[in-house]
Amino acid sequence: ETENQQEEKPQHTDVTLNKTYATLSQPVAYYTTLGGNVAGTLEQGQRLEILDEKEIDGFLWGRCEQGWLLLGSSAKVETVEETIEADKQETATVIATCLNLRAGVGLESSIVDMLYQGTEVQILETKRINGAMWARLNHGWISMDYITQ
């Protein structure tokens, strides 16, 4: 006799993430890349999620969906806890031989680990940056070009 075994889906649990936001107290220029040209201006009062931070020459820069901005006296920065509920999460599988796990969204963010082909990952949220889709995992971000859902 054989039993019909159903493939069990991974059980997700609620995950609490620390997210950083900047609220602008005045219009602020943003840049497509660090050290690049001004790409536009963000309006006073906007609340932006900061996806990555870098300190350069004593100045703190933050990356939002639009690009990089200087986080200084023109932005009130706060970190808040947000919970991603289990039913809002998806599972995906790495299809690349080796996939970089990055500290923040985008190729400019530092590599913190490597994931290998066949690894199942839990996607907590997604963001589109410069036309590319990125997925946030528990410990970093990956390009969605190299996973299958």
XYZ file of C-alpha atoms in Angstrom:
149
model
C 0.000 0.000 0.000
C 1.136 3.529 -0.731
C -0.148 6.651 0.831
C -0.935 9.743 -1.162
C 1.363 12.343 0.225
C 0.635 15.932 -0.532
C 3.545 18.280 -0.846
C 3.473 20.510 2.190
C 3.819 24.225 1.601
C 6.193 25.995 3.956
C 4.461 27.514 6.943
C 5.040 31.245 7.183
C 4.907 33.231 10.374
C 4.401 36.939 10.850
C 7.707 38.806 10.490
C 8.498 42.161 12.082
C 10.841 44.415 10.097
C 12.491 47.681 11.030
C 11.772 50.199 8.276
C 13.274 53.660 7.995
C 11.260 56.618 6.728
C 12.237 60.214 5.979
C 9.685 63.032 6.068
C 10.874 66.066 4.121
C 10.675 69.486 5.788
C 11.563 71.256 2.513
C 12.013 70.349 -1.177
C 15.031 68.066 -1.636
C 16.997 67.138 -4.767
C 17.438 63.440 -5.528
C 20.037 61.679 -7.650
C 19.847 58.499 -9.753
C 23.259 57.397 -8.421
C 25.537 58.560 -5.643
C 27.741 61.245 -7.134
C 25.520 61.465 -10.216
C 23.469 64.304 -11.629
C 20.312 65.687 -10.045
C 17.347 63.692 -11.350
C 14.557 65.771 -9.831
C 13.122 67.303 -6.695
C 11.054 65.665 -3.977
C 8.355 67.871 -2.473
C 8.094 69.125 1.079
C 5.954 66.902 3.295
C 6.631 63.680 1.400
C 7.228 60.568 3.542
C 9.670 58.229 1.824
C 10.785 54.739 2.751
C 14.573 54.643 2.965
C 15.695 51.368 1.385
C 19.444 51.728 1.893
C 21.849 54.143 3.591
C 25.478 55.084 2.916
C 27.797 57.484 4.703
C 30.146 59.415 2.414
C 32.575 62.052 3.716
C 30.565 62.388 6.925
C 27.221 62.865 5.123
C 24.418 60.312 5.389
C 22.652 59.460 2.133
C 19.408 57.505 1.824
C 18.014 55.606 -1.136
C 14.297 55.762 -1.801
C 12.368 54.447 -4.818
C 13.123 57.655 -6.751
C 16.875 57.676 -6.080
C 19.426 58.942 -3.543
C 18.896 61.968 -1.277
C 20.946 63.629 1.418
C 19.512 62.873 4.854
C 20.250 65.990 6.842
C 18.376 68.868 8.404
C 15.826 68.795 5.558
C 14.505 65.343 6.510
C 13.154 63.934 9.767
C 14.286 60.302 9.823
C 12.473 57.677 11.903
C 12.649 53.902 12.212
C 9.425 52.007 12.832
C 8.539 48.355 13.227
C 6.149 46.939 10.653
C 4.722 43.443 10.670
C 4.394 41.467 7.451
C 1.575 39.011 8.066
C 2.129 35.354 7.178
C -0.682 35.293 4.594
C 0.921 38.223 2.698
C 4.226 36.374 2.157
C 5.188 34.279 -0.855
C 7.686 31.494 -1.369
C 10.093 31.436 -4.312
C 13.040 29.312 -5.440
C 16.469 30.563 -6.528
C 17.122 29.552 -10.166
C 20.561 31.166 -10.553
C 23.668 29.130 -9.753
C 24.563 31.748 -7.163
C 22.505 34.825 -6.181
C 23.777 37.801 -4.181
C 21.807 38.747 -1.084
C 22.245 42.501 -0.627
C 21.925 44.818 2.367
C 19.568 47.112 0.461
C 17.739 47.387 -2.833
C 19.860 47.616 -5.978
C 23.290 46.757 -7.304
C 24.894 49.613 -5.347
C 24.050 47.882 -2.058
C 26.691 45.736 -0.406
C 26.573 41.938 -0.653
C 25.860 40.306 2.718
C 25.499 36.656 1.680
C 25.025 34.284 -1.263
C 22.054 32.050 -2.027
C 22.423 28.961 -4.202
C 20.265 27.337 -6.864
C 17.321 25.467 -5.366
C 17.185 27.524 -2.156
C 13.627 28.371 -1.129
C 13.145 31.928 0.057
C 10.336 33.754 1.837
C 9.434 37.037 0.115
C 8.280 39.683 2.576
C 7.789 42.561 0.138
C 8.790 43.734 -3.332
C 10.022 47.056 -4.765
C 10.673 48.308 -8.305
C 13.943 50.265 -8.541
C 15.235 51.603 -11.875
C 12.875 49.248 -13.716
C 14.048 46.097 -11.890
C 11.985 44.170 -9.333
C 13.597 43.372 -5.991
C 12.371 41.100 -3.191
C 12.989 41.642 0.513
C 13.832 38.550 2.520
C 14.431 38.263 6.270
C 18.088 39.275 5.991
C 18.364 41.329 2.801
C 17.241 41.924 -0.786
C 17.541 39.880 -3.997
C 16.831 40.569 -7.648
C 13.604 38.850 -8.727
C 15.164 38.100 -12.136
C 16.819 35.047 -10.582
C 13.923 33.398 -8.751
C 10.769 31.558 -9.721
C 7.532 31.786 -7.772
